[in-house]
mmCIF file of C-alpha atoms and ligand atoms in Angstrom:
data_model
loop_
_atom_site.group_PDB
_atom_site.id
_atom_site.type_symbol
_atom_site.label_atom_id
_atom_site.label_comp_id
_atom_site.label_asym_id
_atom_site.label_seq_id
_atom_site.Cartn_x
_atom_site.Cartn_y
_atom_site.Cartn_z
ATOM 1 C CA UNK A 21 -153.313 4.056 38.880
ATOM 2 C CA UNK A 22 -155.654 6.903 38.794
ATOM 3 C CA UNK A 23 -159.056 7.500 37.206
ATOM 4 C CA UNK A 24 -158.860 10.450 34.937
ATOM 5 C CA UNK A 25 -161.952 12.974 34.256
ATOM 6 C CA UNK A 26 -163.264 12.386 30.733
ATOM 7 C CA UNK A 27 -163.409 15.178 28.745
ATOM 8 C CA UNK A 28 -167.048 16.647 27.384
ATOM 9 C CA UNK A 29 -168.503 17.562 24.170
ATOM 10 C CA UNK A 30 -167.326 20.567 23.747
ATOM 11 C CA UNK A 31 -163.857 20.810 24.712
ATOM 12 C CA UNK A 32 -161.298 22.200 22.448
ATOM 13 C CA UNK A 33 -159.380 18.998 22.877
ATOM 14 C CA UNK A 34 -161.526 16.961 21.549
ATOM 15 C CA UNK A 35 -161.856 19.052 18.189
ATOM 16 C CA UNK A 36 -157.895 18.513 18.260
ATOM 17 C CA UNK A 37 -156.114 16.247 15.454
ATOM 18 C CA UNK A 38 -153.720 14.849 18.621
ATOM 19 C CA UNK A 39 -149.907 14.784 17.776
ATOM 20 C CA UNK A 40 -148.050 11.819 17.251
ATOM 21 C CA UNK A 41 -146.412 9.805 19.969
ATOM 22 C CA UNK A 42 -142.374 9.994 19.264
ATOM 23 C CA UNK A 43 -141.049 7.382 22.255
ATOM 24 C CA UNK A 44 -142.915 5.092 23.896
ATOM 25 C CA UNK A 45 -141.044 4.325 26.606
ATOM 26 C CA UNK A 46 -141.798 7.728 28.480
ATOM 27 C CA UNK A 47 -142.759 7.323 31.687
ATOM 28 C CA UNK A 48 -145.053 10.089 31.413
ATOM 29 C CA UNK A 49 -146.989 8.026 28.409
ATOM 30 C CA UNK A 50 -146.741 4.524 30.199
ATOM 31 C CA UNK A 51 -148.771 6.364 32.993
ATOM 32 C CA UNK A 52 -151.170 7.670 30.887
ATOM 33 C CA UNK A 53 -151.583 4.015 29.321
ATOM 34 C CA UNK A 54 -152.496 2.580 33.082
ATOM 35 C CA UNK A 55 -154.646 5.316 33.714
ATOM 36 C CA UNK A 56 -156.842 5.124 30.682
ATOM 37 C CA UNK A 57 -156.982 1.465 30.533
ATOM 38 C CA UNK A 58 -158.054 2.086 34.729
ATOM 39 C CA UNK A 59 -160.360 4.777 33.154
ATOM 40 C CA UNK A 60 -162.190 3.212 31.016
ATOM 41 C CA UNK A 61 -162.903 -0.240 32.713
ATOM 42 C CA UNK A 62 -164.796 2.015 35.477
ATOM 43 C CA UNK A 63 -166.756 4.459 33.002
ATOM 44 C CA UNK A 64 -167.355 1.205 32.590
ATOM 45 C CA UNK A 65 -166.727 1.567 28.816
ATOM 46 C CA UNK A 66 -165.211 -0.666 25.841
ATOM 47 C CA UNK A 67 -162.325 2.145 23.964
ATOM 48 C CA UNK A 68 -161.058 5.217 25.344
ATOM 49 C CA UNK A 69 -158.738 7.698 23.074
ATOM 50 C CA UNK A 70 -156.514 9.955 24.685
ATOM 51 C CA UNK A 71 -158.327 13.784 24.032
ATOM 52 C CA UNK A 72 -160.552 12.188 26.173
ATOM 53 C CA UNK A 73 -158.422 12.411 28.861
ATOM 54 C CA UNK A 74 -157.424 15.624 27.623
ATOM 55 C CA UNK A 75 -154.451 14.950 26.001
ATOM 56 C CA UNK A 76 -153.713 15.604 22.499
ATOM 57 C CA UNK A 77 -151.758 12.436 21.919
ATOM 58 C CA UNK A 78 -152.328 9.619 19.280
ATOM 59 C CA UNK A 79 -153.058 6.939 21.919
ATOM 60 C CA UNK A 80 -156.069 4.530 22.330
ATOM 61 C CA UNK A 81 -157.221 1.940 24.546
ATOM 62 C CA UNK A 82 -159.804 -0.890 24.622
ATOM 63 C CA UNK A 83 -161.336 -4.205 25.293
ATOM 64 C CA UNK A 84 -164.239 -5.383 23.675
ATOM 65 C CA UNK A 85 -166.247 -8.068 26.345
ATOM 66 C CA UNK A 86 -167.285 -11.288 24.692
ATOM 67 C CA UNK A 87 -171.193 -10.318 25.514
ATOM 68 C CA UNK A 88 -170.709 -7.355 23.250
ATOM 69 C CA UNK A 89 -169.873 -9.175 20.115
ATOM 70 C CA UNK A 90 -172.832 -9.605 17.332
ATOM 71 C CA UNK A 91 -173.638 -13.122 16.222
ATOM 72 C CA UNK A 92 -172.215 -12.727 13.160
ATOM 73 C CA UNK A 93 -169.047 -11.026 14.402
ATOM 74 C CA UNK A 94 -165.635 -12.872 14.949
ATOM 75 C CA UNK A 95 -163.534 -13.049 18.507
ATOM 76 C CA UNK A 96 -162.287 -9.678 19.463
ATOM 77 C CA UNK A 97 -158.585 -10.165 20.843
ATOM 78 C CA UNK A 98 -159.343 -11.099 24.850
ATOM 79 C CA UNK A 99 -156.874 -8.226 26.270
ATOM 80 C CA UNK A 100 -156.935 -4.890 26.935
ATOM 81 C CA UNK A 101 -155.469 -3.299 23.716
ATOM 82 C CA UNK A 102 -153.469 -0.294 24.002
ATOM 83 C CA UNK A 103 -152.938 1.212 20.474
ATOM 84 C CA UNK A 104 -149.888 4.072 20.127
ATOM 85 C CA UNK A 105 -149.967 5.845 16.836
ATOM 86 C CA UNK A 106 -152.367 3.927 15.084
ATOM 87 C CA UNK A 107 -154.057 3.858 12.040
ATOM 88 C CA UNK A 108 -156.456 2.267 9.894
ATOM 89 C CA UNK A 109 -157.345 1.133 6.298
ATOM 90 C CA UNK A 110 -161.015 -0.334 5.292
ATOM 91 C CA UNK A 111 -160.404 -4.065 3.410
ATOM 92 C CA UNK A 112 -163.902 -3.369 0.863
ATOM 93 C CA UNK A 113 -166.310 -0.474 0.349
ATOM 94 C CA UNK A 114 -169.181 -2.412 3.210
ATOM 95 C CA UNK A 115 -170.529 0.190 5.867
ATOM 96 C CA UNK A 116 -172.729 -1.282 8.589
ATOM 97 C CA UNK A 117 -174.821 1.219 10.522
ATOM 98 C CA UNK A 118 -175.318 0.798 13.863
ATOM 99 C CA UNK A 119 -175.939 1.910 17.368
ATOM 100 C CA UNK A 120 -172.679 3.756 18.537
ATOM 101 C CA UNK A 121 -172.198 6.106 22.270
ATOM 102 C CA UNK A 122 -169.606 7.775 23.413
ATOM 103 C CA UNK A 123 -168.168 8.276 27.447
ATOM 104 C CA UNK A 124 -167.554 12.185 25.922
ATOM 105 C CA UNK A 125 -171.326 12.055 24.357
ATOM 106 C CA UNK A 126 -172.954 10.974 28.078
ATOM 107 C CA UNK A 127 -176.602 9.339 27.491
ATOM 108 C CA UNK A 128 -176.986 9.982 23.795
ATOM 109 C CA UNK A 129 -177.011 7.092 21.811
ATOM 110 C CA UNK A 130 -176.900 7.398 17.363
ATOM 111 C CA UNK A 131 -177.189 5.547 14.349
ATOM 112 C CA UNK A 132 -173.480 5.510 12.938
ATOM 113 C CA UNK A 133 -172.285 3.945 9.442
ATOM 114 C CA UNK A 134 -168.611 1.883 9.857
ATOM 115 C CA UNK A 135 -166.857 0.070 7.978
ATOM 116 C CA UNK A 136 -167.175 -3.825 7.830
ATOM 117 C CA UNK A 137 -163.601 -5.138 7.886
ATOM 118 C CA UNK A 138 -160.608 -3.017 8.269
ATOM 119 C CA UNK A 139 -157.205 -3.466 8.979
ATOM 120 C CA UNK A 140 -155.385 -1.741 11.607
ATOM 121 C CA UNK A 141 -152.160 -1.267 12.543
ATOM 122 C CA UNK A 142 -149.970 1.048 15.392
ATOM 123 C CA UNK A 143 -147.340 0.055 18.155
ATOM 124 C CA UNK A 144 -147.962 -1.777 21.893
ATOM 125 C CA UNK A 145 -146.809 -0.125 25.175
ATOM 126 C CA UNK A 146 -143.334 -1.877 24.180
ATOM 127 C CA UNK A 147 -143.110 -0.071 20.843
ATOM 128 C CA UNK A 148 -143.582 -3.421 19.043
ATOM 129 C CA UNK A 149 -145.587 -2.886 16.105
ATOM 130 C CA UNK A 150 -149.281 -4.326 16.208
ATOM 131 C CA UNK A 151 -151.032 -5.051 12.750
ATOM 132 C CA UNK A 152 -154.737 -7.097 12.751
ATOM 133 C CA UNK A 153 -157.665 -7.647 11.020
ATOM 134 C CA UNK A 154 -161.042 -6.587 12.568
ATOM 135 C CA UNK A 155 -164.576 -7.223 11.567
ATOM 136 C CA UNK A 156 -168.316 -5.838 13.468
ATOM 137 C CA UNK A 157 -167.692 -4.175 16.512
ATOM 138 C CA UNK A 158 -163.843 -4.792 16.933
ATOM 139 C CA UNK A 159 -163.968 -2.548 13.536
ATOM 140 C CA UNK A 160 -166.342 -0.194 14.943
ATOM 141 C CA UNK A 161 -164.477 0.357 18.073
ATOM 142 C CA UNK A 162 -161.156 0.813 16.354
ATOM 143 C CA UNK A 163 -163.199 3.501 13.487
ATOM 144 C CA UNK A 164 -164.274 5.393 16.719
ATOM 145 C CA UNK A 165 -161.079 6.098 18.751
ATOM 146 C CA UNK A 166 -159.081 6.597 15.781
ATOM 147 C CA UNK A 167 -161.478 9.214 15.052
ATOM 148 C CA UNK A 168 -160.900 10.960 18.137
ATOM 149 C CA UNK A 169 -157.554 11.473 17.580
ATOM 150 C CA UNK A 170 -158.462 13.329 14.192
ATOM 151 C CA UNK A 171 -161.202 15.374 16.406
ATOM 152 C CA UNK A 172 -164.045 13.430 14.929
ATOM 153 C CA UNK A 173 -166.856 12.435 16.838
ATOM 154 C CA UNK A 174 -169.446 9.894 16.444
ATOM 155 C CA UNK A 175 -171.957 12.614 15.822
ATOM 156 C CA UNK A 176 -170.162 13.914 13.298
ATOM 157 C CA UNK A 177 -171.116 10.502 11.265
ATOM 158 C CA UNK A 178 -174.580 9.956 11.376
ATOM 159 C CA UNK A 179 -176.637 10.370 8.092
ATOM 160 C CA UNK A 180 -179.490 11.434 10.280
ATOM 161 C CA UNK A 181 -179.526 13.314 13.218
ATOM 162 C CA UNK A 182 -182.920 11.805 13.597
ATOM 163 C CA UNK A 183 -181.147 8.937 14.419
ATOM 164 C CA UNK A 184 -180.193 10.121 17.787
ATOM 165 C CA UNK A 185 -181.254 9.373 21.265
ATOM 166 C CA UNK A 186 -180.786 9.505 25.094
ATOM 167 C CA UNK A 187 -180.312 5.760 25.948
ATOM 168 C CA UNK A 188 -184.594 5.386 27.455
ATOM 169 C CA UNK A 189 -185.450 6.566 24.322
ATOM 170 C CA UNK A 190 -183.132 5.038 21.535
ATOM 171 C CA UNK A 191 -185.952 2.245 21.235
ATOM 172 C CA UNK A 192 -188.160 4.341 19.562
ATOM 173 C CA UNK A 193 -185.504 5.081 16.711
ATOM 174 C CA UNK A 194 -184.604 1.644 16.756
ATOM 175 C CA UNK A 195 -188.396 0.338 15.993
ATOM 176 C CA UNK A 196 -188.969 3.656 13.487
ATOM 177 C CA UNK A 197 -185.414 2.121 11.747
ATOM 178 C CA UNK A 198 -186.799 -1.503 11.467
ATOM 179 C CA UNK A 199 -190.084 0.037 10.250
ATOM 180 C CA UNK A 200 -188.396 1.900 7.594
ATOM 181 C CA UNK A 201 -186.542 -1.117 6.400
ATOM 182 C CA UNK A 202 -189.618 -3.527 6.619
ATOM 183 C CA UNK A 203 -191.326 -0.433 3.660
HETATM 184 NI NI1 NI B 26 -165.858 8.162 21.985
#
């Protein structure tokens, strides 16, 4: 396995809608796969989409750690996921907004709407197809590397730039936030 460099705000390739994968079974792509999933555990980070590796393919990765899930939020699936052509569809109209980074975005933290509860669906390194349910962050995750395969960043859906932070800082916008609700 090799750790990949992680392509920054600003590259073309991640303003890219990334092209469909056509067979799984490359060797090429099954590298890729061990490499991002190797990738991303050391960033460390939870999801990793393949422009950020800088290549324009419709492949994502992640794993969502138990300490990472909200009270509220149901058991993410325990493995590593690794998501080939996938695709998603919200279940209601509910947006949550919360605090969302990026490895591509370093330091900056924002205030980013999601949907609830979505369902997603896509193919597994063996080209089985892969269809579940996802709710809080699972969603959220999902929301965000699908969106970088469409060249969509996080940034891209804040209501409020405002709403944006380097991580020793984010607590202000957090309290300000609270505040706001609280009026
Ligand atoms: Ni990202």
């Amino acid at each position: 396995m090799t750790l990949l460099k992680i392509t920054q705000i600003g590259h073309p390739v991640l303003r890219q809608v990334a092209k469909p994968v056509s067979d799984v079974s490359d060797p090429a792509l099954q590298q890729l796969m061990d490499d991002m999933v190797a990738t991303m555990l050391d960033a460390p980070g939870i999801g990793l989409a393949a422009p950020q590796v800088y290549h324009s393919t419709r492949l994502i990765v992640f794993s969502i750690p138990a300490e990472r899930l909200g009270p509220d939020d149901p058991p993410a699936p325990d493995e590593i996921s690794i998501l080939v052509n996938p695709e998603f569809e919200s279940l209601d109209d509910e947006q949550v907004t919360d605090v969302e980074g990026c490895l591509s975005i370093p330091q900056l933290r924002g205030l980013t709407p999601r949907f609830q509860r979505i369902i997603y669906r896509g193919l597994d390194r063996e080209g089985r197809p892969i269809e579940r349910e996802a709710e809080g962050i699972h969603a959220r995750v999902v929301q965000h590397e699908i969106d970088h395969l469409d060249g969509v960043l996080f940034l891209d859906r804040m209501c409020d730039l405002k709403a944006l932070a380097v991580d020793d800082e984010l607590h202000h916008v957090l309290r300000r936030t609270e505040q706001e609700r609280e009026e």
